[in-house]
Every structure is written in structure tokens, then in C-alpha cells.
Amino acid sequence: LHMPLAELQRPRVPFRHSSHSDLACENCHAVRQGNLVLRIDFLQTCPHGLCQGCHEGMAERGMPTGPVTCEGCHTGRFG
């Protein structure tokens, strides 16, 4: 499938730290020189690797989780 990137883009994915407060910070962040930093390139890797993978794994274990579909994540709704 070869389409211009603009035709494939979806709305931004909202993220709320408060919804993830039961997780260890190190699940998504690393400590470098005493500061928490993102483990990965958030815009390219996080949603489709880290976030979606974690949500899918939790669902497989029968745990409550966040969305895993394109439409479920790419809502563009913030607030």
C-alpha cells in the first residue's frame, strides 16, 4: 500500500499519566543523569509498540486495559 503520509494520518492520541499511575515509571521512562526520560521515540515507536503492546498483553491476561484499535486510540479528544 503506497499512499502519501497525509492520507494515512489520524488524530493525535491523548495520554493521561493519571490513568497509568499504578504502573512503575520505568515501564515507559528510563533514568539518565538523574532525570526521567522517555525510553523510546514517542512519536514513532511508543503508541504502536509500547502502548499498544502493553494494552494487548493486559487484555490477553483478562485485565482491564486501554484501547488497542486505531479508532480507539486516535480520538483527538483531550481534556
PDB file of C-alpha atoms in Angstrom:
ATOM      1  CA  LEU A   1       0.000   0.000   0.000  1.00  0.00           C
ATOM      2  CA  HIS A   2       1.637   3.231  -1.144  1.00  0.00           C
ATOM      3  CA  MET A   3      -0.218   6.327  -0.040  1.00  0.00           C
ATOM      4  CA  PRO A   4       1.050   9.793   0.819  1.00  0.00           C
ATOM      5  CA  LEU A   5       1.604  10.169   4.553  1.00  0.00           C
ATOM      6  CA  ALA A   6      -1.014  12.904   4.842  1.00  0.00           C
ATOM      7  CA  GLU A   7      -3.699  10.431   3.718  1.00  0.00           C
ATOM      8  CA  LEU A   8      -2.685   7.964   6.441  1.00  0.00           C
ATOM      9  CA  GLN A   9      -2.503  10.369   9.380  1.00  0.00           C
ATOM     10  CA  ARG A  10      -5.058  10.134  12.155  1.00  0.00           C
ATOM     11  CA  PRO A  11      -5.913  12.476  15.026  1.00  0.00           C
ATOM     12  CA  ARG A  12      -3.462  12.724  17.923  1.00  0.00           C
ATOM     13  CA  VAL A  13      -3.600  10.115  20.683  1.00  0.00           C
ATOM     14  CA  PRO A  14      -4.449  11.582  24.101  1.00  0.00           C
ATOM     15  CA  PHE A  15      -2.358  10.284  27.006  1.00  0.00           C
ATOM     16  CA  ARG A  16      -3.120  10.778  30.675  1.00  0.00           C
ATOM     17  CA  HIS A  17      -0.455   9.983  33.255  1.00  0.00           C
ATOM     18  CA  SER A  18      -3.198   9.693  35.879  1.00  0.00           C
ATOM     19  CA  SER A  19      -4.629   6.670  34.036  1.00  0.00           C
ATOM     20  CA  HIS A  20      -1.251   4.938  34.332  1.00  0.00           C
ATOM     21  CA  SER A  21      -0.379   5.826  37.940  1.00  0.00           C
ATOM     22  CA  ASP A  22      -0.490   2.168  39.039  1.00  0.00           C
ATOM     23  CA  LEU A  23       2.462   1.338  36.745  1.00  0.00           C
ATOM     24  CA  ALA A  24       6.139   1.809  37.509  1.00  0.00           C
ATOM     25  CA  CYS A  25       7.602   4.886  35.817  1.00  0.00           C
ATOM     26  CA  GLU A  26      10.364   2.686  34.375  1.00  0.00           C
ATOM     27  CA  ASN A  27       7.787   0.912  32.161  1.00  0.00           C
ATOM     28  CA  CYS A  28       7.902   3.941  29.857  1.00  0.00           C
ATOM     29  CA  HIS A  29      10.793   6.028  31.186  1.00  0.00           C
ATOM     30  CA  ALA A  30      14.482   5.469  31.800  1.00  0.00           C
ATOM     31  CA  VAL A  31      16.660   7.382  34.231  1.00  0.00           C
ATOM     32  CA  ARG A  32      19.526   9.204  32.546  1.00  0.00           C
ATOM     33  CA  GLN A  33      21.795  11.513  34.507  1.00  0.00           C
ATOM     34  CA  GLY A  34      19.232  11.630  37.308  1.00  0.00           C
ATOM     35  CA  ASN A  35      16.313  12.610  35.050  1.00  0.00           C
ATOM     36  CA  LEU A  36      13.346  10.573  33.798  1.00  0.00           C
ATOM     37  CA  VAL A  37      13.331  10.462  30.015  1.00  0.00           C
ATOM     38  CA  LEU A  38      11.174   8.553  27.540  1.00  0.00           C
ATOM     39  CA  ARG A  39      12.631   5.148  26.740  1.00  0.00           C
ATOM     40  CA  ILE A  40      11.787   5.374  23.080  1.00  0.00           C
ATOM     41  CA  ASP A  41      10.978   7.831  20.325  1.00  0.00           C
ATOM     42  CA  PHE A  42       7.426   8.585  21.420  1.00  0.00           C
ATOM     43  CA  LEU A  43       6.048   9.777  18.098  1.00  0.00           C
ATOM     44  CA  GLN A  44       7.283   6.809  16.069  1.00  0.00           C
ATOM     45  CA  THR A  45       7.518   3.839  18.402  1.00  0.00           C
ATOM     46  CA  CYS A  46       5.567   4.301  21.595  1.00  0.00           C
ATOM     47  CA  PRO A  47       1.937   4.101  20.537  1.00  0.00           C
ATOM     48  CA  HIS A  48       2.382   1.164  18.187  1.00  0.00           C
ATOM     49  CA  GLY A  49       4.975  -0.747  20.192  1.00  0.00           C
ATOM     50  CA  LEU A  50       4.999   0.067  23.855  1.00  0.00           C
ATOM     51  CA  CYS A  51       1.454   1.334  24.449  1.00  0.00           C
ATOM     52  CA  GLN A  52      -0.471  -0.973  22.148  1.00  0.00           C
ATOM     53  CA  GLY A  53       1.662  -3.966  23.123  1.00  0.00           C
ATOM     54  CA  CYS A  54       1.056  -3.344  26.821  1.00  0.00           C
ATOM     55  CA  HIS A  55      -2.698  -2.910  26.319  1.00  0.00           C
ATOM     56  CA  GLU A  56      -2.910  -6.101  24.246  1.00  0.00           C
ATOM     57  CA  GLY A  57      -0.906  -8.064  26.825  1.00  0.00           C
ATOM     58  CA  MET A  58      -3.170  -6.901  29.631  1.00  0.00           C
ATOM     59  CA  ALA A  59      -6.281  -7.826  27.620  1.00  0.00           C
ATOM     60  CA  GLU A  60      -4.875 -11.317  26.980  1.00  0.00           C
ATOM     61  CA  ARG A  61      -4.459 -11.746  30.754  1.00  0.00           C
ATOM     62  CA  GLY A  62      -8.078 -10.647  31.313  1.00  0.00           C
ATOM     63  CA  MET A  63      -7.080  -7.362  32.930  1.00  0.00           C
ATOM     64  CA  PRO A  64      -8.817  -4.027  32.354  1.00  0.00           C
ATOM     65  CA  THR A  65      -6.887  -2.034  29.806  1.00  0.00           C
ATOM     66  CA  GLY A  66      -6.922   0.859  27.385  1.00  0.00           C
ATOM     67  CA  PRO A  67      -7.798   0.808  23.684  1.00  0.00           C
ATOM     68  CA  VAL A  68      -5.918  -1.227  21.079  1.00  0.00           C
ATOM     69  CA  THR A  69      -7.623  -0.251  17.816  1.00  0.00           C
ATOM     70  CA  CYS A  70      -6.783   2.696  15.571  1.00  0.00           C
ATOM     71  CA  GLU A  71     -10.151   4.316  16.264  1.00  0.00           C
ATOM     72  CA  GLY A  72      -9.921   3.616  19.982  1.00  0.00           C
ATOM     73  CA  CYS A  73      -6.586   5.398  20.373  1.00  0.00           C
ATOM     74  CA  HIS A  74      -6.670   8.090  17.678  1.00  0.00           C
ATOM     75  CA  THR A  75      -9.594  10.059  19.064  1.00  0.00           C
ATOM     76  CA  GLY A  76      -8.036  13.519  19.117  1.00  0.00           C
ATOM     77  CA  ARG A  77     -10.090  14.191  22.284  1.00  0.00           C
ATOM     78  CA  PHE A  78      -8.150  15.895  25.055  1.00  0.00           C
ATOM     79  CA  GLY A  79      -9.290  17.188  28.391  1.00  0.00           C
TER      80      GLY A  79
END
